[in-house]
PDB file of C-alpha atoms and ligand atoms in Angstrom:
ATOM      1  CA  MET A 103     -13.042  90.747 -78.104  1.00  0.00           C
ATOM      2  CA  LYS A 104     -11.032  93.672 -80.315  1.00  0.00           C
ATOM      3  CA  PRO A 105      -7.549  94.446 -80.304  1.00  0.00           C
ATOM      4  CA  ALA A 106      -6.641  98.334 -79.131  1.00  0.00           C
ATOM      5  CA  VAL A 107      -3.927 100.493 -79.721  1.00  0.00           C
ATOM      6  CA  PHE A 108      -3.527 102.590 -77.413  1.00  0.00           C
ATOM      7  CA  LEU A 109      -1.601 105.850 -77.875  1.00  0.00           C
ATOM      8  CA  ASP A 110       0.163 108.317 -75.302  1.00  0.00           C
ATOM      9  CA  ARG A 111      -0.456 111.441 -76.492  1.00  0.00           C
ATOM     10  CA  ASP A 112       1.977 113.832 -76.002  1.00  0.00           C
ATOM     11  CA  GLY A 113       5.376 113.734 -77.103  1.00  0.00           C
ATOM     12  CA  THR A 114       4.015 110.435 -79.298  1.00  0.00           C
ATOM     13  CA  LEU A 115       0.402 112.339 -80.882  1.00  0.00           C
ATOM     14  CA  ILE A 116       1.963 115.448 -80.964  1.00  0.00           C
ATOM     15  CA  GLU A 117       4.415 117.581 -79.714  1.00  0.00           C
ATOM     16  CA  ASP A 118       5.350 117.506 -76.362  1.00  0.00           C
ATOM     17  CA  ALA A 119       4.953 120.824 -74.936  1.00  0.00           C
ATOM     18  CA  GLY A 120       6.069 120.283 -71.706  1.00  0.00           C
ATOM     19  CA  TYR A 121       2.565 121.400 -69.706  1.00  0.00           C
ATOM     20  CA  LEU A 122       0.671 122.097 -72.630  1.00  0.00           C
ATOM     21  CA  ASP A 123      -1.941 124.678 -71.797  1.00  0.00           C
ATOM     22  CA  ARG A 124      -3.008 126.423 -74.921  1.00  0.00           C
ATOM     23  CA  LEU A 125      -4.467 125.344 -78.416  1.00  0.00           C
ATOM     24  CA  ASP A 126      -2.186 126.857 -80.493  1.00  0.00           C
ATOM     25  CA  ARG A 127       0.488 124.876 -78.724  1.00  0.00           C
ATOM     26  CA  ILE A 128      -0.933 121.879 -79.949  1.00  0.00           C
ATOM     27  CA  ALA A 129       1.120 120.881 -82.839  1.00  0.00           C
ATOM     28  CA  LEU A 130       0.590 116.909 -84.919  1.00  0.00           C
ATOM     29  CA  PHE A 131       3.731 115.128 -86.767  1.00  0.00           C
ATOM     30  CA  PRO A 132       3.885 115.565 -89.771  1.00  0.00           C
ATOM     31  CA  TRP A 133       2.826 111.336 -89.576  1.00  0.00           C
ATOM     32  CA  THR A 134       0.680 111.766 -87.269  1.00  0.00           C
ATOM     33  CA  VAL A 135      -2.772 111.634 -89.510  1.00  0.00           C
ATOM     34  CA  ASP A 136      -1.265 108.640 -91.731  1.00  0.00           C
ATOM     35  CA  ALA A 137       0.033 106.673 -88.494  1.00  0.00           C
ATOM     36  CA  ILE A 138      -3.416 106.778 -87.416  1.00  0.00           C
ATOM     37  CA  ARG A 139      -5.620 106.048 -90.292  1.00  0.00           C
ATOM     38  CA  ALA A 140      -3.801 103.328 -90.892  1.00  0.00           C
ATOM     39  CA  LEU A 141      -4.184 101.960 -87.703  1.00  0.00           C
ATOM     40  CA  ASN A 142      -8.074 102.588 -88.057  1.00  0.00           C
ATOM     41  CA  ARG A 143      -8.306 100.637 -91.475  1.00  0.00           C
ATOM     42  CA  ALA A 144      -6.485  97.641 -89.680  1.00  0.00           C
ATOM     43  CA  GLY A 145      -9.200  97.112 -87.052  1.00  0.00           C
ATOM     44  CA  PHE A 146      -7.748  98.408 -84.507  1.00  0.00           C
ATOM     45  CA  VAL A 147     -10.036 100.396 -82.025  1.00  0.00           C
ATOM     46  CA  VAL A 148      -7.935 103.354 -81.199  1.00  0.00           C
ATOM     47  CA  VAL A 149      -7.481 105.377 -77.711  1.00  0.00           C
ATOM     48  CA  VAL A 150      -5.717 107.603 -76.484  1.00  0.00           C
ATOM     49  CA  ILE A 151      -4.145 107.454 -73.014  1.00  0.00           C
ATOM     50  CA  THR A 152      -2.512 110.643 -71.095  1.00  0.00           C
ATOM     51  CA  ASN A 153      -1.364 111.782 -67.916  1.00  0.00           C
ATOM     52  CA  GLN A 154      -2.518 114.493 -67.404  1.00  0.00           C
ATOM     53  CA  SER A 155      -0.869 115.574 -63.860  1.00  0.00           C
ATOM     54  CA  GLY A 156      -1.652 119.006 -64.839  1.00  0.00           C
ATOM     55  CA  VAL A 157      -4.875 119.576 -63.692  1.00  0.00           C
ATOM     56  CA  ALA A 158      -4.618 118.424 -60.123  1.00  0.00           C
ATOM     57  CA  ARG A 159      -1.123 121.129 -60.204  1.00  0.00           C
ATOM     58  CA  GLY A 160      -4.351 123.328 -61.236  1.00  0.00           C
ATOM     59  CA  PHE A 161      -2.020 124.580 -64.817  1.00  0.00           C
ATOM     60  CA  PHE A 162      -5.407 123.754 -66.831  1.00  0.00           C
ATOM     61  CA  THR A 163      -9.358 122.718 -66.772  1.00  0.00           C
ATOM     62  CA  GLU A 164      -9.919 119.389 -67.414  1.00  0.00           C
ATOM     63  CA  ALA A 165     -12.844 121.181 -69.820  1.00  0.00           C
ATOM     64  CA  PHE A 166      -9.662 122.657 -71.523  1.00  0.00           C
ATOM     65  CA  VAL A 167      -8.361 118.749 -72.279  1.00  0.00           C
ATOM     66  CA  GLU A 168     -11.468 118.462 -73.365  1.00  0.00           C
ATOM     67  CA  GLU A 169     -11.144 120.924 -75.803  1.00  0.00           C
ATOM     68  CA  THR A 170      -7.678 119.714 -77.058  1.00  0.00           C
ATOM     69  CA  HIS A 171      -9.208 116.135 -77.699  1.00  0.00           C
ATOM     70  CA  ARG A 172     -11.900 118.085 -79.887  1.00  0.00           C
ATOM     71  CA  HIS A 173      -9.292 120.226 -81.778  1.00  0.00           C
ATOM     72  CA  LEU A 174      -7.170 117.439 -82.149  1.00  0.00           C
ATOM     73  CA  SER A 175     -10.105 115.371 -82.981  1.00  0.00           C
ATOM     74  CA  ALA A 176     -11.277 117.537 -86.105  1.00  0.00           C
ATOM     75  CA  ARG A 177      -7.269 118.116 -87.133  1.00  0.00           C
ATOM     76  CA  LEU A 178      -7.598 113.844 -87.370  1.00  0.00           C
ATOM     77  CA  ALA A 179     -10.989 114.306 -88.966  1.00  0.00           C
ATOM     78  CA  ALA A 180     -10.042 116.183 -92.016  1.00  0.00           C
ATOM     79  CA  GLY A 181      -6.814 113.564 -92.701  1.00  0.00           C
ATOM     80  CA  GLY A 182      -9.725 110.695 -92.376  1.00  0.00           C
ATOM     81  CA  ALA A 183      -8.323 109.522 -88.939  1.00  0.00           C
ATOM     82  CA  ARG A 184     -10.296 108.962 -86.234  1.00  0.00           C
ATOM     83  CA  ILE A 185      -9.665 108.653 -82.029  1.00  0.00           C
ATOM     84  CA  ASP A 186     -12.406 106.113 -80.353  1.00  0.00           C
ATOM     85  CA  ALA A 187     -11.641 107.616 -77.206  1.00  0.00           C
ATOM     86  CA  TYR A 188      -9.217 110.097 -74.810  1.00  0.00           C
ATOM     87  CA  TYR A 189      -8.897 109.142 -71.647  1.00  0.00           C
ATOM     88  CA  TYR A 190      -7.282 110.810 -69.272  1.00  0.00           C
ATOM     89  CA  CYS A 191      -5.705 110.877 -65.639  1.00  0.00           C
ATOM     90  CA  PRO A 192      -5.954 114.579 -63.935  1.00  0.00           C
ATOM     91  CA  HIS A 193      -4.895 113.036 -61.043  1.00  0.00           C
ATOM     92  CA  HIS A 194      -1.342 113.901 -59.192  1.00  0.00           C
ATOM     93  CA  PRO A 195      -0.268 113.174 -55.728  1.00  0.00           C
ATOM     94  CA  ASP A 196       1.560 116.296 -55.097  1.00  0.00           C
ATOM     95  CA  GLY A 197      -1.056 118.150 -56.874  1.00  0.00           C
ATOM     96  CA  LYS A 198      -2.592 121.714 -55.639  1.00  0.00           C
ATOM     97  CA  VAL A 199      -6.236 120.715 -56.603  1.00  0.00           C
ATOM     98  CA  PRO A 200      -7.355 118.891 -53.336  1.00  0.00           C
ATOM     99  CA  ALA A 201      -9.911 116.413 -54.771  1.00  0.00           C
ATOM    100  CA  LEU A 202      -7.331 115.746 -57.879  1.00  0.00           C
ATOM    101  CA  SER A 203      -4.382 115.200 -55.368  1.00  0.00           C
ATOM    102  CA  ILE A 204      -4.361 111.219 -54.857  1.00  0.00           C
ATOM    103  CA  VAL A 205      -2.783 108.162 -55.437  1.00  0.00           C
ATOM    104  CA  CYS A 206      -4.648 106.998 -58.259  1.00  0.00           C
ATOM    105  CA  GLU A 207      -5.784 103.654 -60.390  1.00  0.00           C
ATOM    106  CA  CYS A 208      -5.186 105.736 -63.743  1.00  0.00           C
ATOM    107  CA  ARG A 209      -2.027 107.098 -63.858  1.00  0.00           C
ATOM    108  CA  LYS A 210       0.151 105.365 -65.967  1.00  0.00           C
ATOM    109  CA  PRO A 211       1.454 102.449 -65.264  1.00  0.00           C
ATOM    110  CA  ALA A 212      -1.376 102.004 -63.607  1.00  0.00           C
ATOM    111  CA  ARG A 213      -4.144 100.334 -65.701  1.00  0.00           C
ATOM    112  CA  GLY A 214      -7.419 102.536 -64.643  1.00  0.00           C
ATOM    113  CA  LEU A 215      -7.436 103.765 -68.587  1.00  0.00           C
ATOM    114  CA  VAL A 216      -6.712 100.549 -70.367  1.00  0.00           C
ATOM    115  CA  ASP A 217      -9.373  98.963 -68.203  1.00  0.00           C
ATOM    116  CA  ARG A 218     -12.089 101.249 -69.044  1.00  0.00           C
ATOM    117  CA  ALA A 219     -11.750 100.532 -72.885  1.00  0.00           C
ATOM    118  CA  VAL A 220     -11.836  97.036 -72.052  1.00  0.00           C
ATOM    119  CA  SER A 221     -15.732  97.851 -70.398  1.00  0.00           C
ATOM    120  CA  GLU A 222     -16.495 100.725 -72.540  1.00  0.00           C
ATOM    121  CA  PHE A 223     -15.623  99.132 -76.131  1.00  0.00           C
ATOM    122  CA  GLY A 224     -15.114  95.321 -75.397  1.00  0.00           C
ATOM    123  CA  VAL A 225     -10.855  95.695 -75.643  1.00  0.00           C
ATOM    124  CA  ALA A 226      -8.624  92.468 -74.968  1.00  0.00           C
ATOM    125  CA  PRO A 227      -5.263  93.962 -74.203  1.00  0.00           C
ATOM    126  CA  GLU A 228      -3.321  90.996 -74.874  1.00  0.00           C
ATOM    127  CA  ARG A 229      -4.005  91.214 -78.311  1.00  0.00           C
ATOM    128  CA  SER A 230      -3.579  94.961 -78.046  1.00  0.00           C
ATOM    129  CA  PHE A 231      -0.540  97.393 -78.520  1.00  0.00           C
ATOM    130  CA  VAL A 232       0.614 100.417 -76.360  1.00  0.00           C
ATOM    131  CA  ILE A 233       2.475 103.274 -78.106  1.00  0.00           C
ATOM    132  CA  GLY A 234       4.399 106.103 -76.240  1.00  0.00           C
ATOM    133  CA  ASP A 235       7.523 107.949 -75.711  1.00  0.00           C
ATOM    134  CA  ARG A 236       8.569 106.755 -71.825  1.00  0.00           C
ATOM    135  CA  TRP A 237       8.966 104.029 -69.982  1.00  0.00           C
ATOM    136  CA  VAL A 238       5.561 103.977 -68.091  1.00  0.00           C
ATOM    137  CA  ASP A 239       3.997 103.626 -71.487  1.00  0.00           C
ATOM    138  CA  ILE A 240       5.607 100.967 -72.305  1.00  0.00           C
ATOM    139  CA  GLY A 241       5.227  99.331 -68.082  1.00  0.00           C
ATOM    140  CA  LEU A 242       1.608  99.708 -69.073  1.00  0.00           C
ATOM    141  CA  ALA A 243       2.070  97.607 -72.013  1.00  0.00           C
ATOM    142  CA  ARG A 244       2.837  95.551 -69.565  1.00  0.00           C
ATOM    143  CA  ILE A 245       1.277  95.161 -67.071  1.00  0.00           C
ATOM    144  CA  VAL A 246      -1.887  94.535 -69.430  1.00  0.00           C
ATOM    145  CA  GLY A 247      -0.226  91.785 -71.021  1.00  0.00           C
ATOM    146  CA  ALA A 248      -0.326  93.766 -74.431  1.00  0.00           C
ATOM    147  CA  LYS A 249       3.100  94.948 -76.702  1.00  0.00           C
ATOM    148  CA  GLY A 250       4.893  98.014 -75.841  1.00  0.00           C
ATOM    149  CA  VAL A 251       6.183 100.350 -78.434  1.00  0.00           C
ATOM    150  CA  LEU A 252       8.635 102.865 -77.336  1.00  0.00           C
ATOM    151  CA  VAL A 253       9.047 105.950 -79.901  1.00  0.00           C
ATOM    152  CA  ARG A 254      11.925 107.830 -80.155  1.00  0.00           C
ATOM    153  CA  THR A 255      10.142 111.942 -80.218  1.00  0.00           C
ATOM    154  CA  GLY A 256       9.219 113.419 -77.722  1.00  0.00           C
ATOM    155  CA  TYR A 257      11.287 111.994 -74.760  1.00  0.00           C
ATOM    156  CA  GLY A 258      11.923 108.321 -76.183  1.00  0.00           C
ATOM    157  CA  VAL A 259      15.255 109.980 -77.824  1.00  0.00           C
ATOM    158  CA  LEU A 260      16.736 109.997 -74.060  1.00  0.00           C
ATOM    159  CA  GLU A 261      14.749 107.454 -72.599  1.00  0.00           C
ATOM    160  CA  GLU A 262      15.662 104.586 -74.735  1.00  0.00           C
ATOM    161  CA  HIS A 263      19.029 104.615 -73.154  1.00  0.00           C
ATOM    162  CA  THR A 264      17.768 104.484 -69.400  1.00  0.00           C
ATOM    163  CA  PRO A 265      15.667 101.795 -69.303  1.00  0.00           C
ATOM    164  CA  PRO A 266      13.936 101.063 -65.770  1.00  0.00           C
ATOM    165  CA  ARG A 267      15.308  97.272 -64.736  1.00  0.00           C
ATOM    166  CA  GLY A 268      13.144  94.392 -65.341  1.00  0.00           C
ATOM    167  CA  ILE A 269      11.434  97.205 -68.012  1.00  0.00           C
ATOM    168  CA  ASN A 270      11.826  96.292 -72.008  1.00  0.00           C
ATOM    169  CA  ALA A 271       9.852  97.803 -75.236  1.00  0.00           C
ATOM    170  CA  ASP A 272       9.077  94.808 -77.885  1.00  0.00           C
ATOM    171  CA  ALA A 273      10.196  97.374 -80.158  1.00  0.00           C
ATOM    172  CA  VAL A 274      11.999 100.711 -80.531  1.00  0.00           C
ATOM    173  CA  VAL A 275      11.191 102.423 -83.771  1.00  0.00           C
ATOM    174  CA  ASP A 276      11.611 106.628 -84.871  1.00  0.00           C
ATOM    175  CA  ASN A 277       8.206 108.081 -84.248  1.00  0.00           C
ATOM    176  CA  LEU A 278       4.235 106.916 -84.724  1.00  0.00           C
ATOM    177  CA  ILE A 279       4.605 105.670 -88.584  1.00  0.00           C
ATOM    178  CA  GLY A 280       7.180 103.892 -87.382  1.00  0.00           C
ATOM    179  CA  ALA A 281       5.186 102.153 -84.504  1.00  0.00           C
ATOM    180  CA  ALA A 282       2.018 101.466 -86.858  1.00  0.00           C
ATOM    181  CA  ALA A 283       4.359 100.212 -89.625  1.00  0.00           C
ATOM    182  CA  TRP A 284       5.648  97.880 -86.907  1.00  0.00           C
ATOM    183  CA  ILE A 285       2.382  96.798 -85.556  1.00  0.00           C
ATOM    184  CA  LEU A 286       0.602  95.825 -88.879  1.00  0.00           C
ATOM    185  CA  LYS A 287       3.778  93.509 -89.436  1.00  0.00           C
ATOM    186  CA  GLU A 288       3.147  92.143 -86.056  1.00  0.00           C
ATOM    187  CA  ILE A 289      -0.518  91.118 -86.804  1.00  0.00           C
TER     188      ILE A 289
HETATM  189 MG1   MG B 193       4.223 110.657 -73.427  1.00  0.00          MG
HETATM  190 ZN1   ZN B 194      -5.647 109.277 -62.235  1.00  0.00          ZN
END
């Protein structure tokens, strides 16, 4: 069973552009490539898990989400970094696309996307980490028994001061490279 790092996408890996609906709005943080490469070298399975309710809301298609991820992977590969898988939740109970407008098992903080990594990569959640800019990311870490690192990019700078009752992060750091450094020290 392998350890993984589960990365939130918007606000963690790339700038949070609201509902990202154009490839030219993808903006990696300057440290993203280095952070992911460091996690690759440390032997982690690196998986992006992202809520993309814009699909259920009819703002963009699943094909666009997948195109975004291919684009991201190409940018990362140019710097020697690799995402092993991208898992996304296209659902939302208040969506417009009927088939996707449901309460699902995969919208964070529900654990469905982590369970996919467990079955596809043999990941051990209790040896793994979740990095994200929102408390749902940390809530997911709690639910699966992983450690949760909140970053101050994206919504994190605001979220830091409003933790939900009973939820706290294992670390709060400035950004993804800070999170990677914290994780490498933990292991
Ligand atoms: Mg986010
Ligand atoms: Zn879902």
